[in-house]
Structure formats: structure tokens, C-alpha cells
PDB file of C-alpha atoms in Angstrom:
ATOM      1  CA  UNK A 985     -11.937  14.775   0.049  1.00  0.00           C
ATOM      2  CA  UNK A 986      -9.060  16.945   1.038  1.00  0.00           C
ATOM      3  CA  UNK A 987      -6.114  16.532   3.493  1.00  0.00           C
ATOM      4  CA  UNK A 988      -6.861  17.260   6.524  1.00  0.00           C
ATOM      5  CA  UNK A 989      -3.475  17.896   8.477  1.00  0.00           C
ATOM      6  CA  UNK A 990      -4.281  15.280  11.239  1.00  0.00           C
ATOM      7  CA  UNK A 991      -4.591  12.605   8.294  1.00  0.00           C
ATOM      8  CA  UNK A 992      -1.324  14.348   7.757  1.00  0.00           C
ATOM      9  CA  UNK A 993       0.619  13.988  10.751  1.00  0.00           C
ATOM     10  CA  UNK A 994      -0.797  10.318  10.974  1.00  0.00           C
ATOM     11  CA  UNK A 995       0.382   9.853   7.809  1.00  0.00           C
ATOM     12  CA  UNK A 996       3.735  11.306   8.768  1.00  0.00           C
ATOM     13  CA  UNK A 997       4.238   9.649  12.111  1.00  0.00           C
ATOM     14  CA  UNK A 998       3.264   6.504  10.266  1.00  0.00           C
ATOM     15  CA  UNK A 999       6.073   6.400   7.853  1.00  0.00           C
ATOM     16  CA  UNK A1000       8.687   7.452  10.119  1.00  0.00           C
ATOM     17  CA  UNK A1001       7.614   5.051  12.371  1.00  0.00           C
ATOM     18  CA  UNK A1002       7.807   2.402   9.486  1.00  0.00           C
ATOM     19  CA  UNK A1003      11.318   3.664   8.381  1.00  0.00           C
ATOM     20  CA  UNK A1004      12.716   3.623  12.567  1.00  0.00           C
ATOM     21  CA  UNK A1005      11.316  -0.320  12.340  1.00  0.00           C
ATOM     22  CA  UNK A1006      14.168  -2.427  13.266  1.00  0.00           C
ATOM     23  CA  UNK A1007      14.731  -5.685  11.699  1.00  0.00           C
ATOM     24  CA  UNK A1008      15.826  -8.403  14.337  1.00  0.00           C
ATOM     25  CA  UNK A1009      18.171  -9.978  14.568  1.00  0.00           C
ATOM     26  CA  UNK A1010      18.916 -12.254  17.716  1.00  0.00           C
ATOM     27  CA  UNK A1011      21.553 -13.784  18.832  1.00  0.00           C
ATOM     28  CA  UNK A1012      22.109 -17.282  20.924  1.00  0.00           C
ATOM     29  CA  UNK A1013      22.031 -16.301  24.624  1.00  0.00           C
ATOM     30  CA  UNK A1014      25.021 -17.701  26.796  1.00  0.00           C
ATOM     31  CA  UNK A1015      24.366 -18.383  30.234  1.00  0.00           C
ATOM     32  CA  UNK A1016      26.379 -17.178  32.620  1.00  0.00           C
ATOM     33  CA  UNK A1017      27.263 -18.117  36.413  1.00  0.00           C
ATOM     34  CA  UNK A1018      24.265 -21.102  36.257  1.00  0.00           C
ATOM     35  CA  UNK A1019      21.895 -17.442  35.155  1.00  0.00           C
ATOM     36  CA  UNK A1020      20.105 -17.475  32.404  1.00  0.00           C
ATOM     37  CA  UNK A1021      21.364 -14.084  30.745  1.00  0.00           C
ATOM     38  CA  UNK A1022      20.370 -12.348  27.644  1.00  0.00           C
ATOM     39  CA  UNK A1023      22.908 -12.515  25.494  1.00  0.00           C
ATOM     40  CA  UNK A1024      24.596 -10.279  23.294  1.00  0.00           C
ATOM     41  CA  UNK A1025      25.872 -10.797  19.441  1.00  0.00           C
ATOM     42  CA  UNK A1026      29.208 -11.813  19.688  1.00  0.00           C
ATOM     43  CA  UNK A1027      30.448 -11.925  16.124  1.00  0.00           C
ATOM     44  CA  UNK A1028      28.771 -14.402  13.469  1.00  0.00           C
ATOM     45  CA  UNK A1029      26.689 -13.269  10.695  1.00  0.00           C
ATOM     46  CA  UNK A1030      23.329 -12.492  12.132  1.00  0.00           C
ATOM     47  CA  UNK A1031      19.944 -14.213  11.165  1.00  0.00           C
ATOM     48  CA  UNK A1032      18.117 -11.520   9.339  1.00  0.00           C
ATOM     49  CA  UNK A1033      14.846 -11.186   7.647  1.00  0.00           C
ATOM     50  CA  UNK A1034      13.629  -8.992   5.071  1.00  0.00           C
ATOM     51  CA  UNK A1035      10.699  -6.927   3.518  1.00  0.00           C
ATOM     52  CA  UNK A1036       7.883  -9.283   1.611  1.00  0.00           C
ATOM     53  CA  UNK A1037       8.216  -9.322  -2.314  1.00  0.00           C
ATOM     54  CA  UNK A1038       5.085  -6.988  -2.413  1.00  0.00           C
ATOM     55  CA  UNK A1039       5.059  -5.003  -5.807  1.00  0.00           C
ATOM     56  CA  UNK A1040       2.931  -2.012  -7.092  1.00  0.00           C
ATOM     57  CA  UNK A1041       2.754  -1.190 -10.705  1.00  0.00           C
ATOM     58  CA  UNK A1042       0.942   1.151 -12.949  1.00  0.00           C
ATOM     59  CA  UNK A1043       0.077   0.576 -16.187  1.00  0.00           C
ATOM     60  CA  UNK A1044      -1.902   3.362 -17.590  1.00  0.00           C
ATOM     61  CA  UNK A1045      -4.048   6.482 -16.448  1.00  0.00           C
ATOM     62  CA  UNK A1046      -6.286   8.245 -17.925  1.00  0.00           C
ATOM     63  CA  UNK A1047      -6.952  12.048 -16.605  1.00  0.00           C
ATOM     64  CA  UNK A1048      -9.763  12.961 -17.391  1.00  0.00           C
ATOM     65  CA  UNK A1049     -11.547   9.423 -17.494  1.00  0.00           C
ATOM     66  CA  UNK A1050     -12.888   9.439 -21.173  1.00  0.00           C
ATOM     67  CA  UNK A1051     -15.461   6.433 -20.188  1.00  0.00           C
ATOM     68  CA  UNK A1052     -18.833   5.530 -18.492  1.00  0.00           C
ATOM     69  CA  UNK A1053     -19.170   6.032 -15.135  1.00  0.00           C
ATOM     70  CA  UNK A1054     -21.541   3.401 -13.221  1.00  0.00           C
ATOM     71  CA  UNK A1055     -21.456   4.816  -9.546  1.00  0.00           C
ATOM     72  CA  UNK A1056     -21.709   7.382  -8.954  1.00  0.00           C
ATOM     73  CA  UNK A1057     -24.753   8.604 -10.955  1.00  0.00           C
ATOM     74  CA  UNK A1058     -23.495  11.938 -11.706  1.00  0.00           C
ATOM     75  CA  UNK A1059     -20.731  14.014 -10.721  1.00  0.00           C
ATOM     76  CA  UNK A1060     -20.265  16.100  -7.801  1.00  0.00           C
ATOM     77  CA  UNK A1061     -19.933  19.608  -8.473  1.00  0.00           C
ATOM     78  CA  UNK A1062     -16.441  20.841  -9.233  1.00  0.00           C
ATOM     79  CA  UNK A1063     -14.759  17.256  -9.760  1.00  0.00           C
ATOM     80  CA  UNK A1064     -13.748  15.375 -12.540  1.00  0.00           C
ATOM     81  CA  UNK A1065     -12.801  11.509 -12.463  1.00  0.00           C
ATOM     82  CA  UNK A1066      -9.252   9.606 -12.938  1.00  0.00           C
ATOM     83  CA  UNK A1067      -8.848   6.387 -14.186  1.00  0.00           C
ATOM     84  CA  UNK A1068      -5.586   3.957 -13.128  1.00  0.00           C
ATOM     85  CA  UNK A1069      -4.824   0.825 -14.442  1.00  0.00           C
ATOM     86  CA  UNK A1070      -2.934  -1.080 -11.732  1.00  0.00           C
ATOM     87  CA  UNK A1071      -1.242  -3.995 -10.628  1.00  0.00           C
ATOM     88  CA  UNK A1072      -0.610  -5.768  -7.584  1.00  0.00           C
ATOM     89  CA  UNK A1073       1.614  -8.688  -7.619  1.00  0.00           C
ATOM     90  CA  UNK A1074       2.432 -11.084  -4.496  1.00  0.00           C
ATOM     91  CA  UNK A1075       5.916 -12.701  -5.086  1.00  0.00           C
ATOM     92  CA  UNK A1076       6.420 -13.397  -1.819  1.00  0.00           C
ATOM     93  CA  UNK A1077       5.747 -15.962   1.152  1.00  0.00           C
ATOM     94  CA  UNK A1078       2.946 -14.612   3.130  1.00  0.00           C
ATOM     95  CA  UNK A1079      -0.412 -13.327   1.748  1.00  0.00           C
ATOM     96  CA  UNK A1080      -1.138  -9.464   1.248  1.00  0.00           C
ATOM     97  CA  UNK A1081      -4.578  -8.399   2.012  1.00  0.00           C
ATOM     98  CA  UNK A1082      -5.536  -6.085  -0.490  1.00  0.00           C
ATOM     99  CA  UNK A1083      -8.179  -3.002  -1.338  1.00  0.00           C
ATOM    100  CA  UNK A1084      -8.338  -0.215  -4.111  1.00  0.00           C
ATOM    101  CA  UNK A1085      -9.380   2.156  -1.188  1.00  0.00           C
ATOM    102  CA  UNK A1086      -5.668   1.759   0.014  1.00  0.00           C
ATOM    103  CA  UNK A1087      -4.454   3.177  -3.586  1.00  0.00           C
ATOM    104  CA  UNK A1088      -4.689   7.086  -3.243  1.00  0.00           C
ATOM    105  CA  UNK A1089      -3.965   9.701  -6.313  1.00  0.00           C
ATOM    106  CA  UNK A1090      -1.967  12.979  -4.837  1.00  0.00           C
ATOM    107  CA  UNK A1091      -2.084  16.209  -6.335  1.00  0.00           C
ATOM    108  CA  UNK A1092       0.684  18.680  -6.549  1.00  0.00           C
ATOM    109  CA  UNK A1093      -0.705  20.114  -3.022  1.00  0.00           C
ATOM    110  CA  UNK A1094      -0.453  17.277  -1.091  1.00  0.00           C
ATOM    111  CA  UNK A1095      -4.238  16.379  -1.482  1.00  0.00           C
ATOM    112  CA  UNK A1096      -4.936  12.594  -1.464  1.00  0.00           C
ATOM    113  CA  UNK A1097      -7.997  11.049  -3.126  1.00  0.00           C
ATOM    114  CA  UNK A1098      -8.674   7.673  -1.765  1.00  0.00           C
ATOM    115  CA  UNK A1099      -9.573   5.303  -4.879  1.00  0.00           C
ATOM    116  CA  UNK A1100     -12.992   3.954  -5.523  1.00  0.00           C
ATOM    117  CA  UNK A1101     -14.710   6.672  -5.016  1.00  0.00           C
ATOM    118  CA  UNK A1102     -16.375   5.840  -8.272  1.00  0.00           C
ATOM    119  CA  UNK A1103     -16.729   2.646 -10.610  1.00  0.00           C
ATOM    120  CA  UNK A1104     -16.522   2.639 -14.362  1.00  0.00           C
ATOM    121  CA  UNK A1105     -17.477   0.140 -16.971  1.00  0.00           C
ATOM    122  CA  UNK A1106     -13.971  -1.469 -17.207  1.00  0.00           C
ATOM    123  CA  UNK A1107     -12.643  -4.403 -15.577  1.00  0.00           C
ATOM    124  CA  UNK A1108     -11.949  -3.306 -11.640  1.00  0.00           C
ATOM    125  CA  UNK A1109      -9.551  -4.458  -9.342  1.00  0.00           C
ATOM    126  CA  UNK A1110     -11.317  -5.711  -6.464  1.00  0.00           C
ATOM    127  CA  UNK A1111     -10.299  -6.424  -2.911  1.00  0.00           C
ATOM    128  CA  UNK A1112      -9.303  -9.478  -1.777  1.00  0.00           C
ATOM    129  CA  UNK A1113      -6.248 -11.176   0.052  1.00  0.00           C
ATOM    130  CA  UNK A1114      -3.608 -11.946  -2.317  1.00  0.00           C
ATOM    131  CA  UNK A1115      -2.091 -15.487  -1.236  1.00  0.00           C
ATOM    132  CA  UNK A1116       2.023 -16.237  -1.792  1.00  0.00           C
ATOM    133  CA  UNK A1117       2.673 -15.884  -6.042  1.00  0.00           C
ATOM    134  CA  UNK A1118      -0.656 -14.185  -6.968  1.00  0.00           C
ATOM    135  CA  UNK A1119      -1.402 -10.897  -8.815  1.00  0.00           C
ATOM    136  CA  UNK A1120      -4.164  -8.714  -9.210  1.00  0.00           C
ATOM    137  CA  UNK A1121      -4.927  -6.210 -11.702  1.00  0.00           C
ATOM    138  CA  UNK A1122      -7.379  -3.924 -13.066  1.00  0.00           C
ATOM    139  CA  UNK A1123      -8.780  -0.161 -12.809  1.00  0.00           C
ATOM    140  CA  UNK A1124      -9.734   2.190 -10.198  1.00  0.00           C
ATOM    141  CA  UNK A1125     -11.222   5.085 -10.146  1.00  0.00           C
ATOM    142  CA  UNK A1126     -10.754   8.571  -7.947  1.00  0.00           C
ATOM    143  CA  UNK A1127     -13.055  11.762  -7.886  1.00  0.00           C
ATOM    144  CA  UNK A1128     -10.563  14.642  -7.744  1.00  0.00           C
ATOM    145  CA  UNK A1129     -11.634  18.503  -7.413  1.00  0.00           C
ATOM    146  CA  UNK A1130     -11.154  19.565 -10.966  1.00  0.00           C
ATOM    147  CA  UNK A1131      -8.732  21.868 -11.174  1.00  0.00           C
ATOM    148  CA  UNK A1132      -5.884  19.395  -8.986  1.00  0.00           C
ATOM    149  CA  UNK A1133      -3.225  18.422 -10.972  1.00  0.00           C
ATOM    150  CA  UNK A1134      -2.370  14.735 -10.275  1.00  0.00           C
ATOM    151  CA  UNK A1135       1.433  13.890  -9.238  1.00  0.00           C
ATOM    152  CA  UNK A1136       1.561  10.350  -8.145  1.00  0.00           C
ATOM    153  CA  UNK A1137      -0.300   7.453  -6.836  1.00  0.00           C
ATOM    154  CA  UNK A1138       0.654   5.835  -3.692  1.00  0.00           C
ATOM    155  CA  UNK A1139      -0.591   2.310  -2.547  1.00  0.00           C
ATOM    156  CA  UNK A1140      -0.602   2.051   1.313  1.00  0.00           C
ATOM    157  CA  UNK A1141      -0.147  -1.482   1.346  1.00  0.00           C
ATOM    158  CA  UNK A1142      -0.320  -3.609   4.821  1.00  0.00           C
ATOM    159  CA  UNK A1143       2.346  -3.435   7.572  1.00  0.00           C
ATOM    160  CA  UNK A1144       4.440  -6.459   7.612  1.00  0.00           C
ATOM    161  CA  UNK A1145       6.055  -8.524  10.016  1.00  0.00           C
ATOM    162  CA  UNK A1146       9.315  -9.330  10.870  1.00  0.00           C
ATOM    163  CA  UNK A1147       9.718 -12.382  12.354  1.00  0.00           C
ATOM    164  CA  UNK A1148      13.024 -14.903  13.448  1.00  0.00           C
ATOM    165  CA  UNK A1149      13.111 -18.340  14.375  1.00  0.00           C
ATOM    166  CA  UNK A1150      14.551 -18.404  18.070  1.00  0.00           C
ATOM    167  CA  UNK A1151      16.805 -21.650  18.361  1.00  0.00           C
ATOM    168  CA  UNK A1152      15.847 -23.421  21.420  1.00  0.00           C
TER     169      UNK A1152
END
């Protein structure tokens, strides 16, 4: 369940290429000489859109899980199981496909542990696509090698898109 260092650079040259996204912002173009041209911004407040009102929160965790595991039926060797209570919460315009196996735990190494690697007796949370004002919550699980020590959980959540009106 480790790392590998092309998941890695993925990972990497995913979130840069997330942070280098532009938003857009378009201007009215202006013809010019009876040719259509492309126009450029020429003062005026731009029309701008922003990020979705996607939030992530955790409310509890539990290493070592102290409970019941379902699945799997016993433990690989050299792991122990995590337990995190989570939240998901839609507060925005467009629906948010969700799945726990996008919510990893990382260990002080770098190692990430995709969840739902294992199911307890608690209430999950389940996937399912989250339309505009809904929110999801409940626990999920990780199998982590038992001597990582867990840092932080991340939730990949979907790529979204940015998207202005062009007046006609």
C-alpha cells in the first residue's frame, strides 16, 4: 500500500497543474476594420468565477481502531486499522461526486493509505454524488503498516470547472 514515486510525481504534477489553473475571465471582443478580432480587456471589472463551496471536515479518529472489523476477515500481517469520522458537505451550486477511496491517511513518510480498505461495524460514509446543499458523513476505515505514524488525511476531491457566460 505504499507510495510508489510515480503515484508521486502524478500526484505532484497534478497539484501544480491544479494551482497554474487559470480562472477566466473574458472580455467583450471589439471588432475592428469590419474583422472580427479577439479582443482584449480594456479596463472594467472582469467577470470572474470561483472555486465550488466543497468542504472537508474531520470529526474524530481513532488510531488504533478499538472496534469490530467486518471486511476484511482478519488482518494482514504487520498492519493495524484507523478509523476517521468524516464529513463532506456540498454548499455549493453544482453536485460533487463523491467516494471514501478518494480520502487517503498519510504517514510522516509520505505513505498514503487509500480509505476503505476495510469496513467496521459503525455507520460508513458511502459513495454517492452529493447534489447542490447536501452533506455526507460517517466513518472510514484505512489498513496502515503498523508501525506508520499517521500525519494527516487528505480528500482528493473532483476537479472542477470554471466556466463564464460569453455575452453574445
Amino acid at each position: 500500500m505504499g507510495d510508489m514515486s510515480g503515484r508521486r510525481s502524478r500526484r505532484h504534477l497534478l497539484g501544480a497543474a491544479a494551482l497554474a489553473m487559470p480562472i477566466l475571465a473574458l472580455a467583450d471582443a471589439t471588432p475592428t476594420s469590419g474583422t472580427a478580432a479577439q479582443g482584449t480587456p480594456t479596463g472594467g471589472e472582469p467577470r470572474r468565477v470561483s472555486a465550488p463551496a466543497w468542504t472537508f471536515g474531520v470529526l474524530q479518529v481513532q488510531d488504533p481502531y478499538p472496534g469490530t472489523i467486518q471486511v476484511p476477515s482478519s488482518a494482514p500481517a504487520g498492519t493495524r486499522y484507523v478509523a476517521a469520522e468524516v464529513e463532506i458537505d456540498n454548499g455549493s451550486d453544482q453536485p460533487l461526486a463523491f467516494t471514501p477511496a478518494e480520502i487517503r491517511l498519510r504517514d510522516e513518510a509520505g505513505t498514503e493509505y487509500r480509505g476503505g480498505s476495510a469496513l467496521g461495524t459503525e455507520p460508513s460514509i458511502n459513495p454517492r454524488n452529493l447534489n447542490a446543499g447536501e452533506r455526507s458523513r460517517g466513518w472510514v476505515w484505512f489498513t496502515v503498516a503498523a508501525n506508520a505514524t499517521a500525519v494527516e488525511l487528505v480528500y482528493v476531491g473532483p476537479q472542477p470547472q470554471f466556466r463564464v457566460r460569453l455575452m453574445t
